[in-house]
Coordinates of C-alpha atoms in Angstrom, one line a residue:
X3 CA -86.0 1.5 18.9
X4 CA -85.0 5.0 19.6
X5 CA -82.4 5.6 22.3
X6 CA -84.9 7.5 24.6
X7 CA -87.3 4.5 24.3
X8 CA -84.4 2.1 25.0
X9 CA -83.6 4.1 28.1
X10 CA -87.2 4.0 29.4
X11 CA -87.2 0.2 28.9
X12 CA -84.0 0.0 31.0
X13 CA -85.6 2.0 33.7
X14 CA -88.6 -0.3 33.8
X15 CA -86.4 -3.4 33.9
X16 CA -84.3 -1.9 36.7
X17 CA -87.5 -1.2 38.7
X18 CA -89.0 -4.5 38.1
X19 CA -85.9 -6.8 38.4
X20 CA -82.9 -5.2 40.1
X21 CA -81.3 -8.5 41.0
X22 CA -80.9 -9.7 37.5
X23 CA -77.8 -8.6 35.4
X24 CA -78.0 -10.5 32.1
X25 CA -76.4 -8.4 29.6
X26 CA -73.0 -9.4 28.4
X27 CA -72.5 -9.8 24.7
X28 CA -68.7 -10.1 24.9
X29 CA -65.6 -8.0 24.9
X30 CA -61.9 -7.8 25.4
X31 CA -59.0 -6.0 27.3
X32 CA -56.5 -3.8 25.5
X33 CA -53.2 -2.5 26.8
X34 CA -51.3 0.2 24.8
X35 CA -47.9 1.9 25.4
X36 CA -48.1 5.6 25.8
X37 CA -44.9 7.0 27.1
X38 CA -42.2 6.3 29.7
X39 CA -43.8 3.7 32.1
X40 CA -47.4 4.8 31.3
X41 CA -49.7 2.5 29.4
X42 CA -53.5 2.9 28.8
X43 CA -55.7 0.0 30.0
X44 CA -59.0 -0.4 28.2
X45 CA -61.9 -2.7 28.7
X46 CA -64.4 -3.0 25.9
X47 CA -67.7 -4.5 27.0
X48 CA -70.4 -5.3 24.6
X49 CA -73.9 -4.8 26.0
X50 CA -77.2 -6.4 24.9
X51 CA -79.1 -3.2 24.1
X52 CA -82.3 -5.2 23.6
X53 CA -82.3 -7.8 26.4
X54 CA -79.7 -6.3 28.8
X55 CA -80.7 -5.2 32.3
X56 CA -80.0 -1.4 32.8
X57 CA -78.7 -2.3 36.4
X58 CA -75.8 -3.9 34.8
X59 CA -74.5 -0.9 33.1
X60 CA -71.5 -0.1 35.4
X61 CA -70.2 3.3 35.7
X62 CA -66.8 1.8 36.6
X63 CA -65.2 -1.6 36.8
X64 CA -62.3 -3.1 38.4
X65 CA -59.3 -4.8 36.9
X66 CA -56.7 -6.8 38.5
X67 CA -53.1 -7.2 37.2
X68 CA -51.3 -10.5 38.3
X69 CA -47.9 -12.0 38.0
X70 CA -48.1 -15.2 35.8
X71 CA -45.4 -17.0 37.8
X72 CA -46.9 -16.6 41.2
X73 CA -50.6 -15.4 40.4
X74 CA -49.8 -12.7 43.0
X75 CA -51.8 -9.5 42.4
X76 CA -49.6 -6.4 41.7
X77 CA -52.3 -3.7 41.0
X78 CA -56.0 -3.2 41.3
X79 CA -57.3 -0.6 38.8
X80 CA -60.6 1.1 38.8
X81 CA -61.7 1.8 35.2
X82 CA -64.2 4.6 34.6
X83 CA -66.8 4.3 31.9
X84 CA -65.7 6.8 29.2
X85 CA -67.8 6.0 26.1
X86 CA -71.2 4.3 25.4
X87 CA -72.0 4.0 21.7
X88 CA -74.0 1.5 19.3
X89 CA -72.2 -1.0 17.2
X90 CA -73.0 -0.4 13.6
X91 CA -74.1 -3.0 10.9
X92 CA -72.0 -3.8 7.9
X93 CA -75.1 -2.9 5.9
X94 CA -77.5 -0.7 7.8
X95 CA -80.3 -1.6 5.5
X96 CA -80.1 -5.2 7.0
X97 CA -80.8 -4.0 10.5
X98 CA -83.3 -6.1 12.6
X99 CA -85.1 -5.0 15.7
X100 CA -84.2 -8.1 17.7
X101 CA -80.4 -7.4 17.6
X102 CA -78.8 -4.2 18.9
X103 CA -75.4 -4.0 20.8
X104 CA -73.8 -1.2 22.8
X105 CA -70.1 -0.7 23.0
X106 CA -68.9 0.4 26.4
X107 CA -65.4 1.7 27.0
X108 CA -63.6 1.7 30.5
X109 CA -60.3 3.5 30.1
X110 CA -57.5 4.5 32.4
X111 CA -53.8 5.2 32.3
X112 CA -51.7 3.0 34.5
X113 CA -48.0 2.9 35.4
X114 CA -45.9 -0.3 34.8
X115 CA -42.5 0.4 36.3
X116 CA -39.5 -1.6 35.4
X117 CA -38.7 -2.4 39.0
X118 CA -42.1 -4.3 39.4
X119 CA -42.8 -5.6 36.0
X120 CA -39.5 -7.5 35.1
X121 CA -40.4 -11.1 35.3
X122 CA -39.6 -13.2 32.4
X123 CA -42.8 -15.1 32.9
X124 CA -44.9 -12.1 32.1
X125 CA -48.3 -10.9 33.6
X126 CA -51.9 -11.0 33.0
X127 CA -54.9 -8.6 33.5
X128 CA -58.3 -9.9 34.4
X129 CA -61.8 -8.3 34.8
X130 CA -64.8 -10.5 36.1
X131 CA -68.3 -9.8 35.4
X132 CA -71.7 -11.5 35.4
X133 CA -74.0 -12.4 33.6
X134 CA -74.0 -13.4 30.0
X135 CA -77.0 -12.8 27.7
X136 CA -79.9 -15.1 28.9
X137 CA -80.9 -16.0 25.3
X138 CA -77.6 -17.7 24.5
X139 CA -78.4 -21.2 23.2
X140 CA -75.1 -22.9 22.9
X141 CA -74.0 -22.9 26.7
X142 CA -75.5 -24.2 29.9
X143 CA -77.4 -21.8 32.2
X144 CA -76.3 -18.6 30.1
X145 CA -78.2 -16.3 32.6
X146 CA -75.8 -17.5 35.3
X147 CA -72.7 -17.6 33.2
X148 CA -70.1 -14.9 33.7
X149 CA -67.2 -13.6 31.5
X150 CA -63.6 -13.2 32.6
X151 CA -62.0 -10.6 30.3
X152 CA -58.4 -11.6 29.9
X153 CA -55.1 -10.5 28.4
X154 CA -51.4 -11.4 28.8
X155 CA -48.4 -9.1 28.4
X156 CA -44.6 -9.4 28.8
X157 CA -42.1 -7.7 31.1
X158 CA -41.5 -4.0 30.4
X159 CA -37.7 -4.8 30.5
X160 CA -35.6 -7.5 29.0
X161 CA -31.9 -8.0 29.4
X162 CA -31.7 -4.7 31.2
X163 CA -33.3 -2.7 28.2
X164 CA -36.7 -1.3 27.9
X165 CA -39.1 -3.8 26.1
X166 CA -42.1 -2.1 24.8
X167 CA -45.3 -4.0 23.6
X168 CA -48.8 -3.0 23.0
X169 CA -51.8 -5.3 22.7
X170 CA -52.8 -6.0 19.0
X171 CA -55.6 -3.8 17.9
X172 CA -57.9 -6.6 16.5
X173 CA -61.3 -7.2 14.9
X174 CA -63.8 -4.5 14.7
X175 CA -67.2 -5.3 16.6
X176 CA -69.5 -7.7 15.0
X177 CA -72.9 -6.0 14.6
X178 CA -74.3 -8.4 11.9
X179 CA -76.3 -11.6 12.2
X180 CA -76.0 -14.8 10.1
X181 CA -78.6 -16.5 7.9
X182 CA -79.5 -20.1 8.4
X183 CA -77.8 -22.3 5.9
X184 CA -75.8 -19.4 4.3
X185 CA -72.0 -18.9 4.5
X186 CA -71.2 -16.2 7.0
X187 CA -67.9 -14.5 6.9
X188 CA -66.3 -11.6 9.0
X189 CA -62.9 -10.2 9.4
X190 CA -61.6 -10.4 13.0
X191 CA -58.0 -9.8 11.9
X192 CA -56.2 -6.9 13.2
X193 CA -53.0 -4.8 13.4
X194 CA -50.1 -4.8 15.9
X195 CA -48.6 -1.5 16.6
X196 CA -45.1 -3.1 17.2
X197 CA -45.1 -5.1 14.0
X198 CA -45.3 -8.5 16.0
X199 CA -46.7 -11.5 14.3
X200 CA -50.3 -12.4 15.1
X201 CA -52.0 -15.9 15.3
X202 CA -55.7 -16.7 15.9
X203 CA -57.5 -19.6 17.3
X204 CA -60.9 -20.5 18.8
X205 CA -61.0 -21.0 22.7
X206 CA -63.7 -21.8 25.1
X207 CA -64.9 -18.6 26.8
X208 CA -63.8 -18.0 30.4
X209 CA -66.3 -18.0 33.1
X210 CA -64.2 -17.3 36.3
X211 CA -65.5 -16.7 39.8
X212 CA -68.3 -14.2 39.4
X213 CA -71.9 -15.5 39.7
X214 CA -75.4 -14.1 39.4
X215 CA -75.4 -13.7 43.2
X216 CA -72.1 -12.0 43.1
X217 CA -72.0 -10.4 39.6
X218 CA -69.1 -8.0 39.9
X219 CA -66.5 -9.3 42.5
X220 CA -63.0 -8.0 42.7
X221 CA -60.8 -10.0 40.2
X222 CA -59.3 -13.1 41.5
X223 CA -56.2 -14.9 40.4
X224 CA -56.2 -17.6 37.6
X225 CA -57.0 -20.2 37.0
X226 CA -60.4 -19.4 35.6
X227 CA -63.3 -21.9 35.0
X228 CA -64.8 -22.1 31.5
X229 CA -68.4 -21.9 30.3
X230 CA -70.1 -25.4 29.8
X231 CA -71.1 -26.1 26.2
X232 CA -74.5 -27.7 25.6
X233 CA -74.4 -31.3 24.4
X234 CA -72.6 -31.9 21.2
X235 CA -70.8 -28.6 21.0
X236 CA -67.2 -27.6 22.1
X237 CA -64.3 -25.5 21.4
X238 CA -63.9 -26.6 17.7
X239 CA -67.7 -26.7 17.2
X240 CA -68.8 -23.6 19.1
X241 CA -71.5 -22.7 16.4
X242 CA -72.9 -25.8 14.7
X243 CA -72.8 -25.8 10.8
X244 CA -71.3 -27.0 7.6
X245 CA -68.7 -25.9 8.2
X246 CA -69.0 -25.1 11.9
X247 CA -67.3 -21.8 13.1
X248 CA -63.7 -21.6 12.3
X249 CA -61.1 -18.8 12.2
X250 CA -58.1 -18.6 9.9
X251 CA -54.9 -18.7 12.0
X252 CA -53.1 -16.1 9.9
X253 CA -55.8 -13.7 8.8
X254 CA -58.3 -13.8 11.6
X255 CA -61.2 -14.3 9.2
X256 CA -64.3 -16.0 10.8
X257 CA -66.5 -18.4 8.7
X258 CA -69.4 -20.6 9.5
X259 CA -72.5 -21.9 7.6
X260 CA -74.8 -22.3 10.5
X261 CA -77.2 -25.2 10.7
X262 CA -79.2 -24.1 13.7
X263 CA -81.2 -21.0 14.7
X264 CA -80.4 -19.2 17.9
X265 CA -77.9 -16.9 19.6
X266 CA -74.4 -18.3 20.0
X267 CA -71.5 -17.2 22.1
X268 CA -67.9 -17.8 20.8
X269 CA -64.4 -17.1 22.0
X270 CA -61.4 -16.0 20.0
X271 CA -57.8 -15.7 21.1
X272 CA -55.2 -13.6 19.4
X273 CA -51.6 -14.4 20.3
X274 CA -48.7 -12.1 19.4
X275 CA -45.1 -13.4 18.7
X276 CA -41.8 -11.4 18.4
X277 CA -39.0 -13.2 16.7
X278 CA -40.8 -16.5 16.9
X279 CA -41.5 -16.3 20.7
X280 CA -45.0 -15.7 22.1
X281 CA -45.0 -12.5 24.2
X282 CA -48.7 -11.9 24.8
X283 CA -52.4 -12.6 24.0
X284 CA -55.8 -11.1 24.3
X285 CA -59.2 -12.9 24.2
X286 CA -62.6 -11.7 22.9
X287 CA -65.9 -13.3 23.6
X288 CA -68.7 -12.4 21.2
X289 CA -72.2 -13.6 20.0
X290 CA -73.6 -14.4 16.6
X291 CA -77.4 -14.4 16.0
X292 CA -78.5 -16.9 13.4
X293 CA -81.9 -16.1 11.8
X294 CA -84.1 -17.4 9.1
X295 CA -83.4 -15.0 6.2
X296 CA -85.1 -14.4 2.8
X297 CA -83.6 -16.5 0.0
X298 CA -80.8 -14.7 -1.8
X299 CA -78.9 -16.3 -4.6
X300 CA -75.3 -15.3 -5.3
X301 CA -74.3 -13.1 -8.3
X302 CA -72.2 -14.1 -11.2
X303 CA -69.4 -12.3 -12.9
X304 CA -67.6 -13.4 -16.2
X305 CA -64.4 -12.1 -17.8
X306 CA -63.5 -11.6 -21.3
X307 CA -59.9 -10.9 -22.5
X308 CA -58.8 -10.3 -26.1
X309 CA -62.4 -11.1 -27.3
X310 CA -62.5 -14.5 -25.7
X311 CA -64.0 -15.8 -22.5
X312 CA -61.5 -16.1 -19.7
X313 CA -61.3 -19.6 -18.1
X314 CA -60.1 -19.4 -14.6
X315 CA -57.4 -21.8 -13.6
X316 CA -56.6 -22.5 -17.3
X317 CA -55.9 -19.3 -19.0
X318 CA -53.2 -16.6 -18.5
X319 CA -54.0 -13.1 -19.9
X320 CA -50.9 -11.5 -21.7
X321 CA -50.6 -7.7 -21.5
X322 CA -48.1 -6.8 -24.3
X323 CA -46.9 -3.4 -25.6
X324 CA -49.3 -2.3 -28.5
X325 CA -51.9 -5.0 -27.5
X326 CA -55.2 -4.8 -25.8
X327 CA -54.8 -3.8 -22.1
X328 CA -58.5 -4.1 -21.0
X329 CA -60.8 -6.9 -19.7
X330 CA -64.6 -6.9 -20.2
X331 CA -66.7 -7.9 -17.3
X332 CA -70.3 -9.0 -17.3
X333 CA -72.1 -9.4 -14.0
X334 CA -75.6 -10.4 -13.2
X335 CA -77.8 -11.8 -10.4
X336 CA -80.8 -14.2 -10.7
X337 CA -82.7 -12.3 -8.0
X338 CA -85.0 -9.3 -8.9
X339 CA -84.0 -5.8 -7.9
X340 CA -80.4 -6.8 -7.0
X341 CA -77.9 -4.0 -6.6
X342 CA -74.6 -5.2 -7.6
X343 CA -71.0 -3.8 -7.0
X344 CA -67.7 -4.7 -8.9
X345 CA -64.4 -4.5 -7.3
X346 CA -60.7 -5.7 -8.3
X347 CA -58.1 -6.5 -5.8
X348 CA -54.4 -7.6 -6.4
X349 CA -53.6 -11.1 -4.8
X350 CA -49.8 -11.5 -5.0
X351 CA -48.6 -7.9 -6.0
X352 CA -49.0 -4.3 -4.7
X353 CA -47.3 -2.2 -7.3
X354 CA -49.9 0.6 -8.0
X355 CA -48.2 1.1 -11.5
X356 CA -49.5 -2.5 -12.4
X357 CA -53.0 -2.6 -10.7
X358 CA -55.8 -2.0 -13.2
X359 CA -58.6 0.4 -12.9
X360 CA -62.2 0.6 -14.0
X361 CA -62.9 3.0 -16.9
X362 CA -66.7 2.5 -16.5
X363 CA -69.2 2.4 -13.7
X364 CA -68.9 -0.4 -11.3
X365 CA -72.3 -0.8 -9.8
X366 CA -76.0 -0.9 -10.9
X367 CA -79.4 -2.6 -10.4
X368 CA -80.4 -5.7 -12.5
X369 CA -83.8 -7.4 -13.0
X370 CA -85.8 -4.2 -11.9
X371 CA -88.3 -2.3 -14.0
X372 CA -86.4 -0.6 -16.8
X373 CA -83.1 -2.1 -15.8
X374 CA -81.0 -4.8 -17.8
X375 CA -80.6 -8.4 -16.8
X376 CA -76.8 -8.1 -17.1
X377 CA -74.3 -5.1 -16.6
X378 CA -71.0 -4.6 -18.4
X379 CA -67.8 -2.9 -17.1
X380 CA -64.3 -2.5 -18.5
X381 CA -61.2 -3.0 -16.4
X382 CA -57.9 -1.8 -17.9
X383 CA -54.2 -2.2 -17.0
X384 CA -51.8 0.8 -17.0
X385 CA -49.5 1.2 -19.9
X386 CA -46.5 0.5 -17.6
X387 CA -48.0 -2.6 -16.0
X388 CA -45.1 -5.0 -15.3
X389 CA -45.4 -8.5 -13.7
X390 CA -41.5 -8.7 -13.8
X391 CA -41.7 -12.1 -15.7
X392 CA -44.0 -13.7 -13.0
X393 CA -47.7 -14.6 -13.2
X394 CA -49.6 -12.2 -11.1
X395 CA -53.2 -12.7 -9.9
X396 CA -56.2 -10.4 -9.7
X397 CA -59.5 -11.1 -8.0
X398 CA -62.4 -9.7 -9.8
X399 CA -65.3 -9.7 -7.4
X400 CA -69.0 -8.9 -7.6
X401 CA -71.2 -8.4 -4.5
X402 CA -75.0 -8.1 -4.1
X403 CA -76.8 -6.1 -1.4
X404 CA -78.4 -9.2 0.3
X405 CA -78.8 -9.5 4.0
X406 CA -77.2 -10.3 6.4
X407 CA -74.1 -10.1 4.3
X408 CA -73.6 -9.7 0.7
X409 CA -73.5 -12.8 -1.6
X410 CA -70.3 -12.8 -3.8
X411 CA -68.7 -14.2 -6.9
X412 CA -65.0 -14.1 -7.6
X413 CA -63.0 -14.7 -10.8
X414 CA -59.3 -14.9 -10.1
X415 CA -57.4 -13.7 -13.4
X416 CA -53.9 -14.7 -13.9
X417 CA -51.8 -12.3 -16.2
X418 CA -48.4 -11.6 -17.4
X419 CA -47.6 -7.9 -18.2
X420 CA -44.8 -6.5 -20.2
X421 CA -44.1 -2.9 -20.3
X422 CA -43.0 -1.0 -23.5
X423 CA -39.1 -0.9 -23.8
X424 CA -37.5 2.4 -22.8
X425 CA -34.0 3.8 -24.1
X426 CA -31.1 4.3 -21.8
X427 CA -29.7 7.8 -22.1
X428 CA -25.9 8.4 -22.4
X429 CA -23.7 10.9 -20.3
X430 CA -20.5 12.1 -21.6
X431 CA -18.2 14.7 -19.8
X432 CA -14.8 16.2 -20.0
X433 CA -14.0 14.9 -16.6
X434 CA -11.2 12.4 -16.3
X435 CA -12.3 8.8 -17.3
X436 CA -14.3 7.0 -14.7
X437 CA -12.8 4.1 -12.9
X438 CA -15.3 1.4 -11.6
X439 CA -15.5 1.4 -7.8
X440 CA -13.7 4.6 -7.4
X441 CA -14.6 8.3 -7.1
X442 CA -12.8 10.5 -9.7
X443 CA -10.7 13.2 -8.2
X444 CA -10.0 16.5 -10.0
X445 CA -7.2 18.8 -8.5
X446 CA -7.7 22.5 -9.0
X447 CA -5.1 25.1 -8.4
X448 CA -6.0 28.0 -6.0
X449 CA -7.3 31.0 -7.8
X450 CA -7.0 29.2 -11.2
X451 CA -10.2 28.7 -13.2
X452 CA -11.5 25.2 -14.1
X453 CA -14.3 24.3 -16.5
X454 CA -15.8 21.1 -17.6
X455 CA -18.6 20.3 -20.0
X456 CA -21.4 17.5 -19.8
X457 CA -23.5 16.2 -22.7
X458 CA -26.6 13.9 -22.3
X459 CA -28.2 12.3 -25.3
X460 CA -31.3 9.9 -25.9
X461 CA -32.0 8.2 -29.0
X462 CA -35.8 7.9 -28.1
X463 CA -35.8 11.0 -27.8
X464 CA -37.2 11.8 -24.2
X465 CA -36.9 14.9 -22.2
X466 CA -33.5 15.1 -20.4
X467 CA -32.3 17.3 -17.6
X468 CA -28.7 17.7 -16.3
X469 CA -28.4 18.8 -12.6
X470 CA -25.5 19.2 -10.1
X471 CA -25.6 19.2 -6.4
X472 CA -22.9 19.5 -3.6
X473 CA -22.8 16.8 -1.0
X474 CA -23.5 18.8 2.2
X475 CA -23.0 22.3 0.7
X476 CA -24.5 24.7 -1.9
X477 CA -22.5 25.1 -5.1
X478 CA -22.8 28.8 -5.1
X479 CA -21.5 29.1 -1.5
X480 CA -18.0 28.1 -2.6
X481 CA -18.1 29.9 -6.1
X482 CA -19.1 26.8 -8.1
X483 CA -21.3 27.5 -11.2
X484 CA -23.4 25.1 -13.1
X485 CA -25.3 26.1 -16.2
X486 CA -27.6 23.6 -18.1
X487 CA -29.4 23.7 -21.2
X488 CA -31.9 20.9 -21.1
X489 CA -34.2 19.6 -23.8
X490 CA -35.7 16.6 -25.7
X491 CA -33.1 14.0 -26.6
X492 CA -30.1 16.2 -25.8
X493 CA -28.9 18.3 -22.8
X494 CA -25.7 20.1 -22.2
X495 CA -24.2 21.8 -19.3
X496 CA -21.0 23.7 -18.2
X497 CA -19.4 23.5 -14.8
X498 CA -17.0 26.3 -13.8
X499 CA -15.1 27.0 -10.7
X500 CA -12.2 29.3 -9.6
X501 CA -11.3 28.1 -6.1
X502 CA -10.5 30.7 -3.4
X503 CA -9.5 30.4 0.2
X504 CA -12.4 29.5 2.5
X505 CA -14.8 26.6 2.7
X506 CA -13.2 25.0 -0.5
X507 CA -9.8 24.8 1.2
X508 CA -10.9 24.1 4.8
X509 CA -11.4 20.4 4.0
X510 CA -8.3 18.7 2.8
X511 CA -10.4 15.6 1.6
X512 CA -12.1 17.9 -1.0
X513 CA -15.7 18.6 -2.1
X514 CA -18.0 15.9 -3.6
X515 CA -20.3 17.1 -6.4
X516 CA -23.0 14.8 -7.8
X517 CA -23.9 15.2 -11.4
X518 CA -27.0 13.6 -12.8
X519 CA -28.7 13.2 -16.2
X520 CA -32.5 12.5 -15.6
X521 CA -34.7 11.0 -18.2
X522 CA -38.4 11.8 -18.1
X523 CA -41.7 11.8 -20.3
X524 CA -44.3 9.2 -20.9
X525 CA -41.9 6.2 -20.3
X526 CA -42.4 3.3 -17.9
X527 CA -38.8 3.1 -16.6
X528 CA -37.1 6.6 -16.5
X529 CA -33.4 6.3 -16.1
X530 CA -30.9 8.4 -14.0
X531 CA -27.3 8.3 -14.9
X532 CA -25.0 9.9 -12.3
X533 CA -21.4 10.8 -12.0
X534 CA -19.6 12.0 -8.7
X535 CA -16.6 14.1 -8.8
X536 CA -14.3 15.0 -5.8
X537 CA -12.7 18.4 -6.2
X538 CA -9.6 19.1 -4.3
X539 CA -7.8 22.4 -4.2
X540 CA -4.1 21.6 -4.7
X541 CA -1.7 22.9 -2.1
X542 CA 1.8 24.2 -3.0
X543 CA 4.3 21.3 -2.5
X544 CA 5.9 21.4 1.0
X545 CA 9.6 20.6 1.3
X546 CA 10.3 17.0 1.8
X547 CA 11.9 17.9 5.1
X548 CA 12.5 21.0 7.3
X549 CA 16.3 21.5 7.0
X550 CA 17.3 25.0 8.0
X551 CA 20.8 26.1 8.5
X552 CA 22.2 25.6 11.9
X553 CA 25.4 27.7 11.8
X554 CA 25.9 31.4 10.7
X555 CA 29.2 33.3 10.3
X556 CA 28.5 37.0 10.4
X557 CA 32.1 38.1 9.5
X558 CA 31.6 40.1 6.4
X559 CA 32.8 37.5 4.0
X560 CA 29.3 37.4 2.4
X561 CA 28.8 33.6 3.3
X562 CA 26.2 32.6 6.0
X563 CA 26.0 36.2 7.2
X564 CA 22.5 35.8 8.6
X565 CA 19.9 33.3 9.9
X566 CA 16.8 33.1 7.6
X567 CA 14.2 30.3 7.0
X568 CA 12.1 31.6 4.1
X569 CA 13.0 28.8 1.7
X570 CA 13.1 26.1 4.3
X571 CA 9.6 26.7 5.7
X572 CA 6.4 25.3 4.1
X573 CA 4.8 27.8 1.9
X574 CA 1.9 30.0 2.9
X575 CA -1.6 28.6 1.9
X576 CA -4.9 30.2 2.8
X577 CA -5.4 29.6 6.6
X578 CA -1.8 28.4 6.9
X579 CA 0.3 31.6 7.1
X580 CA 3.7 32.4 8.7
X581 CA 2.8 34.0 12.1
X582 CA 6.2 34.8 13.5
X583 CA 9.7 33.8 14.7
X584 CA 11.3 34.0 18.2
X585 CA 15.0 33.4 19.1
X586 CA 16.1 32.7 22.6
X587 CA 19.4 32.4 24.4
X588 CA 20.4 29.2 25.9
X589 CA 19.2 30.5 29.2
X590 CA 15.7 31.1 27.7
X591 CA 16.0 34.9 27.4
X592 CA 14.1 36.3 24.3
X593 CA 16.9 37.7 22.1
X594 CA 15.0 38.5 18.8
X595 CA 11.4 38.4 17.5
X596 CA 9.8 39.1 14.0
X597 CA 6.5 38.7 12.3
X598 CA 8.0 38.7 8.8
X599 CA 8.5 35.5 6.9
X600 CA 11.6 36.9 5.2
X601 CA 13.3 37.9 8.5
X602 CA 17.1 38.1 8.7
X603 CA 19.0 37.8 12.1
X604 CA 22.8 38.4 12.2
X605 CA 23.4 37.1 15.7
X606 CA 23.6 40.5 17.3
X607 CA 27.5 40.2 17.4
X608 CA 27.4 37.7 20.2
X609 CA 28.5 34.2 19.5
X610 CA 27.1 31.0 20.9
X611 CA 24.1 28.6 20.5
X612 CA 20.6 30.0 20.2
X613 CA 17.1 28.3 20.0
X614 CA 14.2 29.4 17.7
X615 CA 10.5 28.9 17.5
X616 CA 8.5 29.5 14.3
X617 CA 4.6 29.4 14.4
X618 CA 2.0 29.4 11.7
X619 CA -1.7 30.7 11.9
X620 CA -3.0 27.1 11.7
X621 CA -1.1 26.0 14.8
X622 CA 1.9 24.4 13.1
X623 CA 5.2 24.9 15.0
X624 CA 8.8 24.5 13.9
X625 CA 11.8 24.8 16.2
X626 CA 15.5 24.1 16.3
X627 CA 18.9 25.7 17.2
X628 CA 21.4 27.8 15.4
X629 CA 25.1 28.6 16.3
X630 CA 26.5 32.1 15.8
X631 CA 30.3 32.1 15.0
X632 CA 31.5 35.7 14.7

């Protein structure tokens, strides 16, 4: 039905029956952290686009937020309608005119401040609306049954710190139908933006307080009544079948082989856990339409390895260097005009360097005019496939284009893969020998050239490259030079440095340079050999102790005639230079001053005790006293 025709139908229904509001297929609430104390609250409501009453398409809807410990309402939030779209089928070619669903989104940003939302018991959000789809066949009085949309969330602070949590983004909308007597499957599993663990289970849908007479009341606090199942059905048997409807606790995968025609409502709960503790949940109600479908037989896929038929559960394929790396797949379908598609999916590994790929087409039509009965494809493992000594599993799957969902056949292939061996290159240098667990230190004299050589070799041979990089600095910025001659099987390099005052001497701990020999080429496991050298600019040796003369006798006998400190002071070194000397009388009066390291002071002809202060440009200070005895 075209959208304009559907709108016309709604208008007719609205004029003819304004009191009825049977429309709800299902839906869920969603709360996503945005920034600061702001969260986005979303109600997704699935609306029956075939049988739903247009009068029930609300332009806004009210949500209530409650304290779990007290059931006290903390906020009432009006959510405006922001989106109205159709739910898509998995296979659009399987669409039926009796099933069409709209997805309505009601969205608003809300504030959850730390002062209000700090209860350890947590909180819940609820929206109440009536009524469910009149055609539902597994609950009592579906036209008068309501839905309470419900989620739980934790406090926004915990132990005095911000505690951020968003609702799991779970399960895409179900637009498909199921076929009587055929296995139906659908992935309701989802993602959690906070990395929390998710667990799924079936729950009886909530009804709540709304009724056909009062279809959109303001939300009331829990507890909420549930819908009433028809005789013989219940939470663990919501859709009758063999097996009945079930959901995988860990993956969220729905399965059922329905045994009864009709429209069936069901409820799913997704609980989220952080560090083993449940912190929240969200519920979704939805419907599954069970129809009589044309007969559809499953396709079949077989695998050949090393020229022999592979026997699942008994054989293990060995992928060895120099051996065959490809599997031959044959796939067919007993039904005429079947379109088949092959896929391959890793089961217990994720390394793309080990996953095989198809070298032929992976789809085609069988048993049609001019088409073969059986198709063939080739699946090959990469040269570097490596199962690391473990048995890896690969699912080879063929699917047809049957309705409502494809029929499938899967062969699980067990394999062991060993990559070709690769040589290990050797790095030799003229640096001092390496001591395990330590970084080699090379001391270089200021303004004196230092050179070192490096040699990398590979017996394979493979391409080799020598590189050097400073840790936190560029080699050229401190005058270091590295020249490499890279090649196949051999690489040489020269490192040269003449240190000068500046960045090289500013850090007494030295400069770290990382040298690397990198192996490349068509090898599976390239090696990198590294060597780290700490370069330290050697300082001139300081005197063990500052021991200047403390008596001078300027009497002309040639002994101790003047006070001087040149040999007693630490030597000048880059930023540490002699800045000056000042000599004071015992009363603090400046008697003598000089900026020259080789100063000589004869006492000025006046005996007594004097005090001196020597300063260096790096802030070091030396002080003492000297007695003048004329």
